[in-house]
Short mmCIF file of C-alpha atoms in Angstrom, two decimals:
data_model
loop_
_atom_site.label_atom_id
_atom_site.label_comp_id
_atom_site.label_asym_id
_atom_site.label_seq_id
_atom_site.Cartn_x
_atom_site.Cartn_y
_atom_site.Cartn_z
CA ILE K 1 26.68 -61.00 0.18
CA LEU K 2 24.83 -57.70 0.36
CA ILE K 3 21.20 -57.86 1.50
CA ILE K 4 19.29 -54.69 0.65
CA GLY K 5 15.61 -53.89 1.17
CA ASP K 6 12.96 -52.54 3.49
CA SER K 7 12.62 -54.13 6.92
CA CYS K 8 10.21 -54.01 9.84
CA GLU K 9 9.57 -55.31 13.33
CA ASP K 10 7.29 -58.35 13.25
CA VAL K 11 5.27 -58.53 16.46
CA TRP K 12 3.01 -61.50 17.22
CA SER K 13 0.57 -60.88 20.06
CA TYR K 14 -0.96 -64.16 21.21
CA GLY K 15 -4.08 -64.07 23.35
CA GLN K 16 -7.45 -65.59 24.08
CA CYS K 17 -10.89 -64.76 22.67
CA ASP K 18 -13.62 -66.17 24.89
CA ARG K 19 -16.44 -63.72 24.22
CA ILE K 20 -17.90 -61.27 21.73
CA CYS K 21 -17.75 -57.53 22.37
CA PRO K 22 -21.18 -56.20 23.48
CA ASP K 23 -20.56 -52.96 21.55
CA GLY K 24 -20.15 -54.69 18.18
CA PRO K 25 -19.80 -58.11 16.49
CA VAL K 26 -16.06 -58.55 17.14
CA PRO K 27 -14.13 -60.85 19.48
CA VAL K 28 -12.65 -59.48 22.70
CA PHE K 29 -8.89 -60.12 22.55
CA VAL K 30 -7.06 -60.63 25.85
CA PRO K 31 -3.25 -60.62 25.27
CA LEU K 32 -1.16 -63.37 26.87
CA TYR K 33 2.37 -63.06 25.42
CA GLU K 34 4.33 -61.65 22.47
CA LYS K 35 6.99 -62.77 20.02
CA GLN K 36 9.06 -60.18 18.19
CA ASN K 37 11.75 -60.32 15.52
CA LYS K 38 13.00 -58.56 12.41
CA GLY K 39 10.71 -58.93 9.40
CA MET K 40 10.79 -58.44 5.62
CA ALA K 41 14.40 -57.85 4.49
CA GLY K 42 15.46 -58.12 8.13
CA ASN K 43 14.14 -61.67 8.16
CA VAL K 44 16.09 -62.47 4.99
CA TYR K 45 19.25 -61.08 6.59
CA ASN K 46 18.79 -63.04 9.82
CA ASN K 47 18.09 -66.25 7.90
CA ILE K 48 21.21 -65.79 5.75
CA LYS K 49 23.27 -65.10 8.87
CA SER K 50 21.90 -68.24 10.54
CA ILE K 51 22.43 -70.44 7.46
CA ILE K 52 26.05 -69.28 7.14
CA LYS K 53 26.63 -70.06 10.82
CA ASN K 54 24.99 -73.50 10.57
CA LEU K 55 26.97 -74.42 7.45
CA LYS K 56 30.20 -73.09 9.02
CA VAL K 57 31.22 -71.32 5.81
CA ASP K 58 33.30 -68.17 5.49
CA VAL K 59 30.85 -65.70 3.96
CA ASN K 60 30.71 -62.03 4.93
CA ILE K 61 27.32 -60.33 4.87
CA GLU K 62 26.24 -56.69 4.86
CA PHE K 63 22.76 -55.28 5.32
CA MET K 64 21.36 -52.00 3.99
CA THR K 65 17.83 -51.07 5.06
CA ASN K 66 15.58 -48.24 6.20
CA THR K 67 16.28 -46.48 9.49
CA GLU K 68 12.61 -45.72 10.15
CA ILE K 69 10.72 -48.11 12.43
CA VAL K 70 7.98 -50.05 10.65
CA ILE K 71 5.86 -52.39 12.80
CA LYS K 72 3.56 -55.21 11.74
CA ASN K 73 1.60 -56.36 14.77
CA ARG K 74 -0.44 -59.53 14.33
CA PHE K 75 -3.05 -60.51 16.92
CA VAL K 76 -3.52 -64.27 17.08
CA GLU K 77 -5.97 -66.41 19.09
CA GLU K 78 -3.55 -68.68 20.90
CA LYS K 79 -5.56 -71.93 21.02
CA SER K 80 -6.69 -72.01 17.39
CA ASN K 81 -3.73 -70.07 15.92
CA HIS K 82 -6.34 -67.94 14.12
CA LEU K 83 -5.26 -64.47 13.00
CA ILE K 84 -7.70 -61.89 14.39
CA MET K 85 -6.20 -58.78 12.80
CA ARG K 86 -2.95 -57.08 11.74
CA LEU K 87 -1.99 -53.53 12.67
CA ASP K 88 0.70 -51.84 10.52
CA THR K 89 2.42 -48.61 11.55
CA GLY K 90 5.26 -46.50 10.15
CA GLU K 91 5.39 -47.72 6.56
CA ASN K 92 4.27 -44.39 5.08
CA VAL K 93 7.43 -42.59 6.21
CA VAL K 94 10.17 -44.83 4.78
CA THR K 95 12.95 -42.79 3.14
CA GLU K 96 14.17 -43.74 -0.33
CA PHE K 97 17.58 -45.44 -0.49
CA ASN K 98 20.48 -43.24 -1.61
CA MET K 99 22.26 -45.05 -4.46
CA ASN K 100 25.41 -43.02 -3.79
CA GLN K 101 25.96 -45.22 -0.72
CA LEU K 102 26.36 -48.35 -2.85
CA ASN K 103 29.43 -49.81 -4.55
CA THR K 104 28.18 -53.04 -6.11
CA SER K 105 31.71 -54.22 -7.02
CA LEU K 106 32.38 -55.02 -3.35
CA TYR K 107 30.05 -58.04 -3.37
CA ASP K 108 29.91 -61.50 -4.96
CA MET K 109 26.12 -61.51 -4.69
CA ILE K 110 23.42 -58.93 -4.04
CA VAL K 111 20.09 -60.05 -2.58
CA ILE K 112 17.23 -57.57 -3.00
CA SER K 113 14.25 -58.05 -0.69
CA ASP K 114 11.82 -55.39 -1.84
CA TYR K 115 8.56 -55.13 0.08
CA ASP K 116 7.55 -52.00 -1.84
CA LYS K 117 7.37 -49.72 1.21
CA GLY K 118 9.31 -46.90 -0.51
CA PHE K 119 12.92 -47.81 0.31
CA LEU K 120 13.73 -49.14 -3.17
CA THR K 121 12.30 -47.57 -6.33
CA ARG K 122 12.07 -49.31 -9.70
CA LYS K 123 14.88 -47.09 -10.98
CA CYS K 124 17.07 -48.05 -8.02
CA ILE K 125 16.44 -51.78 -8.46
CA GLN K 126 17.10 -51.56 -12.19
CA SER K 127 20.40 -49.78 -11.57
CA ILE K 128 21.54 -52.45 -9.10
CA CYS K 129 20.55 -55.30 -11.43
CA GLU K 130 22.36 -53.73 -14.38
CA SER K 131 25.53 -53.06 -12.39
CA HIS K 132 26.10 -56.59 -11.02
CA ASP K 133 26.14 -60.08 -12.58
CA THR K 134 24.62 -61.93 -9.60
CA VAL K 135 21.54 -60.19 -8.26
CA VAL K 136 18.78 -62.31 -6.69
CA ILE K 137 15.58 -60.32 -6.27
CA ASP K 138 12.29 -60.86 -4.46
CA THR K 139 9.93 -57.94 -5.06
CA LYS K 140 6.33 -57.13 -4.21
CA LYS K 141 6.16 -54.74 -7.16
CA PRO K 142 4.54 -56.11 -10.33
CA ILE K 143 7.32 -57.60 -12.43
CA ASP K 144 8.44 -55.33 -15.23
CA SER K 145 11.56 -54.38 -17.17
CA PHE K 146 13.14 -52.81 -14.07
CA CYS K 147 14.29 -56.24 -12.87
CA LYS K 148 14.85 -58.17 -16.10
CA SER K 149 18.65 -57.91 -15.71
CA ALA K 150 18.59 -59.80 -12.41
CA LYS K 151 20.27 -63.20 -12.25
CA PHE K 152 17.16 -64.70 -10.62
CA ILE K 153 13.74 -63.28 -9.80
CA LYS K 154 11.82 -65.03 -7.03
CA ILE K 155 8.07 -64.37 -6.68
CA ASN K 156 5.16 -66.37 -5.28
CA HIS K 157 2.26 -67.61 -7.39
CA HIS K 158 -0.06 -64.79 -6.25
CA GLU K 159 2.52 -62.20 -7.28
CA TYR K 160 3.01 -64.02 -10.57
CA ASP K 161 -0.72 -63.80 -11.30
CA ASN K 162 -0.74 -60.10 -10.42
CA SER K 163 2.20 -59.50 -12.75
CA ARG K 164 0.83 -61.31 -15.81
CA LEU K 165 -0.03 -58.14 -17.73
CA HIS K 166 3.53 -56.94 -17.27
CA LEU K 167 5.03 -60.38 -17.85
CA SER K 168 3.24 -60.83 -21.16
CA LYS K 169 5.37 -58.04 -22.56
CA LEU K 170 8.58 -59.61 -21.33
CA LEU K 171 8.23 -63.38 -21.55
CA SER K 172 9.32 -63.29 -25.19
CA ASN K 173 12.72 -62.48 -23.70
CA THR K 174 14.17 -65.96 -23.06
CA ASP K 175 16.67 -64.74 -20.48
CA PHE K 176 13.89 -63.18 -18.39
CA GLU K 177 11.68 -66.26 -18.47
CA ASP K 178 14.57 -68.59 -17.70
CA ASN K 179 15.47 -66.68 -14.54
CA LEU K 180 12.01 -66.61 -12.97
CA ILE K 181 11.46 -68.75 -9.84
CA VAL K 182 7.80 -69.02 -8.79
CA THR K 183 7.08 -70.47 -5.34
CA LEU K 184 3.87 -72.51 -5.11
CA GLY K 185 3.31 -72.92 -1.37
CA SER K 186 2.75 -76.56 -0.41
CA ASN K 187 3.39 -77.57 -4.04
CA GLY K 188 7.02 -76.43 -3.95
CA CYS K 189 8.19 -74.12 -6.71
CA LYS K 190 8.48 -73.84 -10.46
CA PHE K 191 11.57 -72.98 -12.49
CA GLN K 192 11.84 -73.30 -16.29
CA ASN K 193 8.69 -75.47 -16.40
CA ASN K 194 10.12 -77.86 -13.82
CA ILE K 195 8.26 -78.41 -10.54
CA TYR K 196 10.40 -78.87 -7.43
CA GLU K 197 8.19 -80.62 -4.90
CA VAL K 198 8.38 -80.30 -1.12
CA GLU K 199 7.70 -82.62 1.78
CA LYS K 200 4.10 -82.54 2.99
CA VAL K 201 4.06 -81.28 6.57
CA GLU K 202 1.66 -79.71 9.06
CA VAL K 203 1.71 -76.00 8.29
CA LYS K 204 1.34 -73.71 11.30
CA ASP K 205 2.35 -70.40 9.70
CA THR K 206 3.46 -69.42 6.20
CA VAL K 207 4.44 -65.83 7.05
CA GLY K 208 8.15 -65.33 6.37
CA ALA K 209 8.57 -68.61 4.48
CA GLY K 210 9.36 -66.72 1.27
CA ASP K 211 12.14 -64.84 3.07
CA THR K 212 13.61 -68.13 4.27
CA PHE K 213 13.38 -69.60 0.76
CA LEU K 214 15.20 -66.55 -0.64
CA ALA K 215 17.92 -66.78 1.99
CA GLY K 216 18.50 -70.50 1.50
CA PHE K 217 18.55 -70.19 -2.26
CA ALA K 218 20.98 -67.26 -2.25
CA VAL K 219 23.54 -68.84 0.07
CA ASN K 220 23.42 -72.26 -1.58
CA PHE K 221 23.71 -70.88 -5.10
CA LEU K 222 26.63 -68.66 -4.08
CA LEU K 223 28.45 -71.66 -2.61
CA TYR K 224 27.74 -74.31 -5.26
CA ASN K 225 26.52 -72.45 -8.38
CA ASP K 226 23.93 -75.16 -9.10
CA ILE K 227 20.31 -74.11 -9.57
CA ASP K 228 18.73 -77.50 -8.78
CA THR K 229 20.69 -77.88 -5.55
CA ALA K 230 19.88 -74.31 -4.53
CA ILE K 231 16.14 -74.66 -5.13
CA ASN K 232 15.91 -77.96 -3.28
CA TYR K 233 17.86 -76.52 -0.36
CA ALA K 234 15.62 -73.43 -0.31
CA ASN K 235 12.50 -75.63 -0.35
CA ASN K 236 13.81 -77.60 2.62
CA CYS K 237 14.54 -74.42 4.57
CA ALA K 238 11.06 -73.02 3.94
CA THR K 239 9.46 -76.35 4.86
CA LYS K 240 11.10 -76.24 8.28
CA VAL K 241 9.91 -72.75 9.21
CA VAL K 242 6.26 -73.22 8.16
CA GLN K 243 5.98 -75.88 10.88
CA MET K 244 6.52 -73.19 13.54
CA ARG K 245 4.30 -70.35 14.71
CA GLY K 246 5.15 -66.80 13.70
CA VAL K 247 8.18 -65.68 11.71
CA ASN K 248 11.16 -67.92 12.48
CA ILE K 249 14.81 -68.25 11.59
CA ILE K 250 16.04 -71.46 9.98
#
């Protein structure tokens, strides 16, 4: 499996907020401890690596991502688990991926995790999708013809709503509509008008759950080539991580 996409450092700063700043109507944040791990495509990669290890299957993985350091720092009130603010740095300097580095014939599956930070252009994604039979893509770009050749396209329901103007031009293409997987949060996900429900659990954090879903789906589909099994497995993986604080590995 090749995982390709833009990645970052996810930093979670947990602290306490016991008073309001006298200089303005904002809480005073006193840091207590931090959690840090790879985010975006890096989270997909780490989840795939962990799933392969847990399943004890012989699957080789490769990861292509930006070399620039992008940081997403979230400040969270520890007792309530309330997000105070998020500080992003470095995402404006991400260098575009050089397609000359890529030989798609080396892989049985390509997983694209595109967070639209500049690493992967529409032209690049389209080229990858058209050059390989099994591309699974999760993109933050509005869906358009650049990814219609993908084997599966995974987006969440907010991204689906944002893409409707683009989708209306493409949904007449049966192959495109049939390959669209829309995650629905606590309601599971939708594929070809079928709803795949999930267990109702206490949700502590949804950040990174889509990455875990993508990872679980990709590995399971590669191993068993069954869409229903892959979606149910992906749902179960995502359900486990939303019960933990921060971004976590399955």
